[in-house]
Coordinates of C-alpha atoms in Angstrom, one line a residue:
M209 CA 28.6 34.5 24.6
R210 CA 27.3 31.1 23.7
S211 CA 27.4 29.4 27.1
D212 CA 23.7 28.4 26.8
L213 CA 24.5 26.2 23.8
V214 CA 25.6 22.6 23.7
V215 CA 27.7 21.8 20.7
I216 CA 27.7 18.4 19.2
P217 CA 31.1 17.6 17.4
P218 CA 30.9 17.2 13.6
G219 CA 31.6 14.0 11.9
R220 CA 34.5 13.2 9.6
G221 CA 35.1 12.2 6.1
H222 CA 33.0 14.9 4.3
S223 CA 33.4 15.3 0.5
S224 CA 34.3 18.8 -0.7
Q225 CA 30.8 19.4 -1.8
A226 CA 29.3 18.0 1.4
E227 CA 31.7 20.1 3.5
V228 CA 30.9 23.3 1.6
T229 CA 27.2 22.6 2.0
R230 CA 27.6 21.8 5.7
T231 CA 29.7 24.9 6.4
I232 CA 27.3 27.3 4.7
G233 CA 24.3 25.6 6.3
I234 CA 25.8 26.0 9.8
D235 CA 26.7 29.6 9.0
I236 CA 23.1 30.3 8.1
I237 CA 21.8 28.6 11.2
V238 CA 24.1 30.5 13.6
G239 CA 23.2 33.8 11.9
R240 CA 26.4 34.6 10.1
Y241 CA 24.2 35.0 7.0
P242 CA 20.9 36.3 8.5
E243 CA 17.5 35.6 7.1
G244 CA 16.9 37.7 4.0
S245 CA 20.6 38.5 3.5
G246 CA 22.5 37.6 0.4
L247 CA 25.4 35.1 0.2
P248 CA 28.8 36.5 -1.0
R249 CA 29.5 36.3 -4.7
D250 CA 30.5 33.0 -6.3
A251 CA 34.0 34.2 -6.8
E252 CA 34.4 35.0 -3.2
L253 CA 33.0 31.7 -2.0
T254 CA 35.0 29.5 -4.5
A255 CA 38.1 31.2 -3.3
M256 CA 37.1 30.9 0.4
F257 CA 36.5 27.1 0.1
D258 CA 39.0 26.5 -2.7
V259 CA 36.5 24.6 -4.8
S260 CA 35.2 24.8 -8.3
R261 CA 32.2 26.9 -9.3
T262 CA 30.4 23.6 -10.1
V263 CA 30.9 22.3 -6.6
L264 CA 29.6 25.6 -5.2
R265 CA 26.6 25.6 -7.4
E266 CA 25.7 22.0 -6.4
S267 CA 26.0 23.1 -2.7
V268 CA 23.7 26.0 -3.3
K269 CA 21.3 23.7 -5.1
T270 CA 21.3 21.3 -2.1
L271 CA 20.7 24.1 0.4
S272 CA 17.9 25.5 -1.8
A273 CA 16.2 22.1 -1.8
K274 CA 16.4 22.0 2.0
G275 CA 14.7 25.4 2.2
L276 CA 17.6 27.5 3.4
L277 CA 18.4 29.4 0.2
N278 CA 16.6 30.9 -2.7
S279 CA 18.6 31.6 -5.9
K280 CA 17.2 33.8 -8.6
A281 CA 18.8 35.2 -11.8
G282 CA 19.5 38.9 -11.4
V283 CA 18.8 38.9 -7.7
G284 CA 21.5 36.4 -6.4
T285 CA 21.3 33.8 -3.7
R286 CA 19.5 34.9 -0.5
V287 CA 18.8 33.2 2.9
R288 CA 15.2 32.2 3.3
E289 CA 13.2 32.8 6.5
R290 CA 13.6 30.2 9.2
S291 CA 10.0 29.1 8.8
A292 CA 10.9 27.8 5.3
W293 CA 13.7 25.6 6.5
N294 CA 13.0 21.8 6.3
M295 CA 13.5 21.0 9.9
F296 CA 12.8 17.3 9.3
D297 CA 15.8 17.1 6.9
P298 CA 18.5 15.0 8.7
D299 CA 21.2 17.4 7.5
V300 CA 19.4 20.5 8.7
L301 CA 18.8 18.8 12.1
G302 CA 22.5 17.7 12.3
W303 CA 23.7 21.2 11.5
H304 CA 21.6 22.6 14.3
L305 CA 23.3 20.1 16.7
E306 CA 26.7 21.1 15.5
A307 CA 25.9 24.8 15.7
G308 CA 24.7 24.4 19.3
I309 CA 21.4 23.4 20.9
D310 CA 19.5 26.1 22.8
K311 CA 16.3 26.0 24.8
R312 CA 14.2 27.2 21.8
F313 CA 15.4 24.2 19.8
L314 CA 14.6 21.8 22.6
R315 CA 11.2 23.3 23.2
D316 CA 10.4 23.1 19.5
L317 CA 11.6 19.5 19.4
A318 CA 9.4 18.7 22.5
D319 CA 6.4 20.2 20.7
I320 CA 6.6 17.9 17.8
R321 CA 7.3 14.9 20.0
L322 CA 4.2 15.8 22.1
A323 CA 2.2 16.0 18.9
V324 CA 3.3 12.5 17.8
E325 CA 4.7 10.2 20.5
P326 CA 1.7 10.0 22.9
R327 CA -0.5 9.0 20.0
A328 CA 2.1 6.5 18.9
A329 CA 2.1 5.0 22.4
A330 CA -1.7 4.8 22.4
L331 CA -1.7 3.0 19.0
A332 CA 1.1 0.7 20.2
A333 CA -1.1 -0.3 23.2
E334 CA -4.0 -1.0 20.8
R335 CA -2.1 -2.7 18.0
R336 CA 1.1 -4.2 19.4
A337 CA 2.2 -7.7 18.6
D338 CA 2.6 -10.3 21.3
D339 CA 6.4 -10.1 21.2
A340 CA 6.5 -6.3 21.5
I341 CA 6.6 -6.2 25.3
A342 CA 9.7 -8.3 25.5
V343 CA 11.5 -5.9 23.1
L344 CA 10.4 -2.8 25.1
R345 CA 11.3 -4.3 28.4
D346 CA 14.8 -5.1 27.0
S347 CA 15.4 -1.4 26.6
I348 CA 14.4 -0.8 30.2
V349 CA 16.9 -3.5 31.3
K350 CA 19.6 -1.8 29.3
M351 CA 18.7 1.6 30.8
R352 CA 19.2 0.1 34.2
S353 CA 22.5 -1.5 33.2
F354 CA 24.3 1.6 32.1
A355 CA 25.3 4.9 33.7
S356 CA 22.7 7.6 33.1
D357 CA 25.1 9.9 31.3
S358 CA 26.5 7.2 29.0
I359 CA 25.9 6.8 25.3
E360 CA 24.5 3.3 26.0
F361 CA 21.8 4.7 28.3
A362 CA 20.8 7.3 25.7
D363 CA 20.7 4.7 23.0
A364 CA 18.5 2.4 25.1
D365 CA 16.2 5.3 25.8
L366 CA 16.1 6.2 22.1
R367 CA 15.5 2.6 21.1
L368 CA 12.5 2.4 23.3
H369 CA 10.9 5.5 21.8
L370 CA 11.6 4.3 18.2
D371 CA 10.2 0.8 19.0
V372 CA 7.0 2.3 20.4
A373 CA 6.7 4.2 17.1
T374 CA 7.2 0.9 15.2
F375 CA 4.7 -1.0 17.3
S376 CA 2.1 1.7 16.6
A377 CA 1.9 -0.1 13.2
N378 CA 1.6 3.4 11.5
P379 CA 4.5 3.9 9.0
F380 CA 4.2 7.7 9.3
M381 CA 5.0 7.5 13.1
R382 CA 8.1 5.4 12.5
S383 CA 9.3 7.6 9.6
I384 CA 9.0 10.8 11.8
G385 CA 11.0 9.0 14.5
A386 CA 13.7 8.1 12.0
V387 CA 14.0 11.6 10.8
I388 CA 14.5 13.2 14.2
E389 CA 16.6 10.4 15.6
A390 CA 19.8 12.4 15.8
A391 CA 18.1 15.3 17.6
L392 CA 16.3 12.9 20.0
R393 CA 19.7 11.3 20.9
A394 CA 21.2 14.7 21.6
S395 CA 18.2 15.7 23.7
F396 CA 18.4 12.5 25.7
R397 CA 22.1 13.1 26.4
L398 CA 21.4 16.6 27.5
S399 CA 18.6 15.6 29.8
A400 CA 20.4 12.6 31.4
P401 CA 19.2 12.1 35.0
T402 CA 22.6 12.2 36.7
E403 CA 21.2 12.1 40.3
E404 CA 20.1 8.7 41.6
A405 CA 16.6 9.9 42.5
E406 CA 16.1 11.4 39.1
R407 CA 17.5 8.3 37.5
E408 CA 14.9 6.2 39.3
I409 CA 12.1 8.6 38.4
T410 CA 13.1 8.5 34.7
I411 CA 13.4 4.8 34.4
A412 CA 10.1 4.3 36.3
A413 CA 8.4 6.7 34.0
H414 CA 9.6 4.7 31.0
E415 CA 8.4 1.5 32.7
R416 CA 4.9 3.0 33.0
I417 CA 4.9 3.4 29.2
V418 CA 5.7 -0.2 28.7
D419 CA 3.3 -1.4 31.4
A420 CA 0.4 0.6 29.8
I421 CA 1.2 -0.9 26.4
A422 CA 1.4 -4.3 27.9
E423 CA -2.1 -3.8 29.4
R424 CA -3.4 -2.4 26.1
D425 CA -4.4 0.8 28.0
A426 CA -4.1 3.4 25.2
D427 CA -5.0 6.4 27.5
A428 CA -2.4 5.5 30.1
A429 CA 0.2 4.9 27.5
A430 CA -0.3 8.3 25.9
A431 CA -0.2 10.0 29.4
A432 CA 2.9 8.1 30.4
M433 CA 4.7 9.1 27.1
A434 CA 3.7 12.8 27.6
N435 CA 5.0 12.7 31.2
V436 CA 8.4 11.4 30.0
I437 CA 8.7 14.2 27.4
F438 CA 7.8 16.9 30.0
N439 CA 10.3 15.4 32.5
G440 CA 13.0 15.7 30.0
L441 CA 12.2 19.3 29.3
R442 CA 12.3 20.0 33.1
R443 CA 15.6 18.4 33.5
H444 CA 17.4 20.5 30.9
G445 CA 15.6 23.6 32.0
A446 CA 13.6 24.2 28.8
A447 CA 10.2 23.7 30.3
G448 CA 7.7 26.6 30.3

């Protein structure tokens, strides 16, 4: 049973190598090839995917670079432990979304957000440019303009978070936001406040972030950002 997972449909237009890489990557993530297990032999995989040995080897090389596989002469290609996977890699994140998001994934995502985003909000309050507030308030306007379960609402929410990272004037903050953008968008869609009361609470919570940044109150901005993240966890039942 996988009723606790939310699956994000895959994209289209993959090259044969990209498709092989993606398929093996997802198979590893869902546990078809468990940690420490070996992949099937090259002959079996090339027949399975109907690709050349060169394409397969490039896929294995790509997955090894992302931390999912380890290939050694005489030992074969084995799946590495999950702690070795590069979770900041956009493909690895995307494969998790395709495989299905569970509460563990959402809590792990919230942990990294809590480690970064409140500090980004505090820095934005201290360093933001004069035109930053208009940009942030525009995202609030867009959130109010669209249905809570729409892509547009999620995109406006995401835009606000990424802009806060940008206005922190710390390039590392913005880079982290860019890397986890796909996962954040999925998380926002999952935690959409569908009831009117929850919608108002959510938008008001985001407004408090902007208000604190406008007032250059770093502590209040950090607290407001943390509150938004915890509220999202609560809505999709991953808190605790």
